[in-house]
């Protein structure tokens, strides 16, 4: 009897286009071929055949990895971006900081008091109090 494994989580299933490859894999492999094969024919007269083919493979390997490699559902360029940010761009020692909401409320209350004081002063200047007449 023939049995077929059906994954329980269908979000990980990718649509295959041609030769059981996804669109991403086809574009990456095509880019590798467009770069690697002409490079081989350019280098073949200069280098021996084996060295030219090794250079071609070395140039095509990143394209192949971009099409195939995936970690935790993320493609290679996303994984490399996270790695570069964590290793080089972000500080090594991260300080734990919290937002003190009470401090924010105090700051807002202080600003409200300042605004009320400014409005009171403007009203006082606009409508000065008259002094009572001396009898």
GROMACS .gro file of C-alpha atoms in nm:
model
  135
    1UNK     CA    1   0.000   0.000   0.000
    2UNK     CA    2   0.128   0.347  -0.087
    3UNK     CA    3   0.154   0.598   0.194
    4UNK     CA    4   0.210   0.971   0.165
    5UNK     CA    5   0.331   1.186   0.450
    6UNK     CA    6   0.115   1.494   0.497
    7UNK     CA    7   0.260   1.770   0.715
    8UNK     CA    8   0.035   1.893   0.995
    9UNK     CA    9   0.146   2.255   0.960
   10UNK     CA   10   0.075   2.363   0.603
   11UNK     CA   11   0.240   2.705   0.646
   12UNK     CA   12   0.582   2.543   0.594
   13UNK     CA   13   0.482   2.387   0.263
   14UNK     CA   14   0.622   2.584  -0.030
   15UNK     CA   15   0.479   2.584  -0.378
   16UNK     CA   16   0.704   2.412  -0.629
   17UNK     CA   17   0.721   2.556  -0.980
   18UNK     CA   18   0.951   2.356  -1.208
   19UNK     CA   19   1.163   2.045  -1.141
   20UNK     CA   20   1.043   2.045  -0.778
   21UNK     CA   21   1.213   2.383  -0.718
   22UNK     CA   22   1.061   2.697  -0.570
   23UNK     CA   23   1.073   3.034  -0.747
   24UNK     CA   24   1.341   3.151  -0.507
   25UNK     CA   25   1.562   2.852  -0.585
   26UNK     CA   26   1.514   2.895  -0.961
   27UNK     CA   27   1.612   3.265  -0.947
   28UNK     CA   28   1.915   3.199  -0.726
   29UNK     CA   29   2.039   2.905  -0.935
   30UNK     CA   30   1.981   3.106  -1.254
   31UNK     CA   31   2.180   3.397  -1.113
   32UNK     CA   32   2.463   3.160  -1.023
   33UNK     CA   33   2.463   3.015  -1.373
   34UNK     CA   34   2.457   3.362  -1.533
   35UNK     CA   35   2.763   3.463  -1.331
   36UNK     CA   36   2.958   3.137  -1.307
   37UNK     CA   37   2.948   2.996  -1.660
   38UNK     CA   38   3.073   3.310  -1.842
   39UNK     CA   39   3.343   3.345  -1.574
   40UNK     CA   40   3.455   2.989  -1.646
   41UNK     CA   41   3.484   3.058  -2.019
   42UNK     CA   42   3.677   3.380  -1.950
   43UNK     CA   43   3.919   3.208  -1.709
   44UNK     CA   44   3.969   2.884  -1.904
   45UNK     CA   45   4.232   3.026  -2.143
   46UNK     CA   46   4.418   3.192  -1.854
   47UNK     CA   47   4.401   2.915  -1.591
   48UNK     CA   48   4.412   2.537  -1.623
   49UNK     CA   49   4.070   2.373  -1.659
   50UNK     CA   50   4.056   2.244  -1.302
   51UNK     CA   51   4.142   2.582  -1.148
   52UNK     CA   52   3.891   2.764  -1.370
   53UNK     CA   53   3.618   2.521  -1.265
   54UNK     CA   54   3.709   2.563  -0.896
   55UNK     CA   55   3.681   2.941  -0.931
   56UNK     CA   56   3.346   2.896  -1.103
   57UNK     CA   57   3.220   2.673  -0.821
   58UNK     CA   58   3.345   2.921  -0.558
   59UNK     CA   59   3.159   3.206  -0.732
   60UNK     CA   60   2.839   3.005  -0.777
   61UNK     CA   61   2.833   2.869  -0.419
   62UNK     CA   62   2.684   3.185  -0.256
   63UNK     CA   63   2.398   3.182  -0.508
   64UNK     CA   64   2.333   2.817  -0.433
   65UNK     CA   65   2.335   2.884  -0.056
   66UNK     CA   66   2.097   3.179  -0.095
   67UNK     CA   67   1.850   2.953  -0.273
   68UNK     CA   68   1.872   2.647  -0.049
   69UNK     CA   69   1.975   2.743   0.306
   70UNK     CA   70   1.701   2.822   0.552
   71UNK     CA   71   1.712   2.836   0.932
   72UNK     CA   72   1.401   2.867   1.148
   73UNK     CA   73   1.199   2.958   0.840
   74UNK     CA   74   1.426   3.252   0.751
   75UNK     CA   75   1.638   3.269   0.435
   76UNK     CA   76   2.016   3.305   0.445
   77UNK     CA   77   2.026   3.683   0.392
   78UNK     CA   78   1.799   3.737   0.693
   79UNK     CA   79   2.010   3.505   0.909
   80UNK     CA   80   2.327   3.688   0.799
   81UNK     CA   81   2.165   4.026   0.868
   82UNK     CA   82   2.075   3.918   1.222
   83UNK     CA   83   2.426   3.780   1.276
   84UNK     CA   84   2.598   4.098   1.152
   85UNK     CA   85   2.373   4.321   1.363
   86UNK     CA   86   2.427   4.113   1.676
   87UNK     CA   87   2.801   4.077   1.626
   88UNK     CA   88   2.917   4.410   1.487
   89UNK     CA   89   2.651   4.680   1.493
   90UNK     CA   90   2.483   4.648   1.833
   91UNK     CA   91   2.671   4.696   2.159
   92UNK     CA   92   2.804   4.383   2.328
   93UNK     CA   93   2.687   4.487   2.672
   94UNK     CA   94   2.321   4.580   2.677
   95UNK     CA   95   2.186   4.772   2.972
   96UNK     CA   96   1.851   4.666   3.109
   97UNK     CA   97   1.626   4.970   3.102
   98UNK     CA   98   1.265   4.996   3.204
   99UNK     CA   99   1.016   5.269   3.141
  100UNK     CA  100   0.906   5.413   3.472
  101UNK     CA  101   0.545   5.510   3.408
  102UNK     CA  102   0.518   5.691   3.739
  103UNK     CA  103   0.806   5.917   3.636
  104UNK     CA  104   0.625   5.989   3.310
  105UNK     CA  105   0.306   6.076   3.500
  106UNK     CA  106   0.500   6.310   3.732
  107UNK     CA  107   0.663   6.480   3.432
  108UNK     CA  108   0.323   6.527   3.266
  109UNK     CA  109   0.174   6.672   3.587
  110UNK     CA  110   0.467   6.915   3.615
  111UNK     CA  111   0.416   7.026   3.255
  112UNK     CA  112   0.044   7.074   3.319
  113UNK     CA  113   0.122   7.292   3.624
  114UNK     CA  114   0.364   7.501   3.418
  115UNK     CA  115   0.107   7.551   3.144
  116UNK     CA  116  -0.158   7.658   3.397
  117UNK     CA  117   0.087   7.903   3.554
  118UNK     CA  118   0.169   8.054   3.215
  119UNK     CA  119  -0.201   8.088   3.130
  120UNK     CA  120  -0.271   8.251   3.470
  121UNK     CA  121   0.012   8.501   3.418
  122UNK     CA  122  -0.114   8.594   3.071
  123UNK     CA  123  -0.467   8.645   3.203
  124UNK     CA  124  -0.333   8.854   3.490
  125UNK     CA  125  -0.141   9.077   3.247
  126UNK     CA  126  -0.437   9.106   3.011
  127UNK     CA  127  -0.689   9.189   3.283
  128UNK     CA  128  -0.506   9.369   3.563
  129UNK     CA  129  -0.695   9.409   3.891
  130UNK     CA  130  -0.808   9.754   3.976
  131UNK     CA  131  -0.712   9.887   4.309
  132UNK     CA  132  -0.993   9.992   4.534
  133UNK     CA  133  -1.036  10.369   4.558
  134UNK     CA  134  -0.911  10.514   4.885
  135UNK     CA  135  -1.193  10.687   5.079
   0.00000   0.00000   0.00000
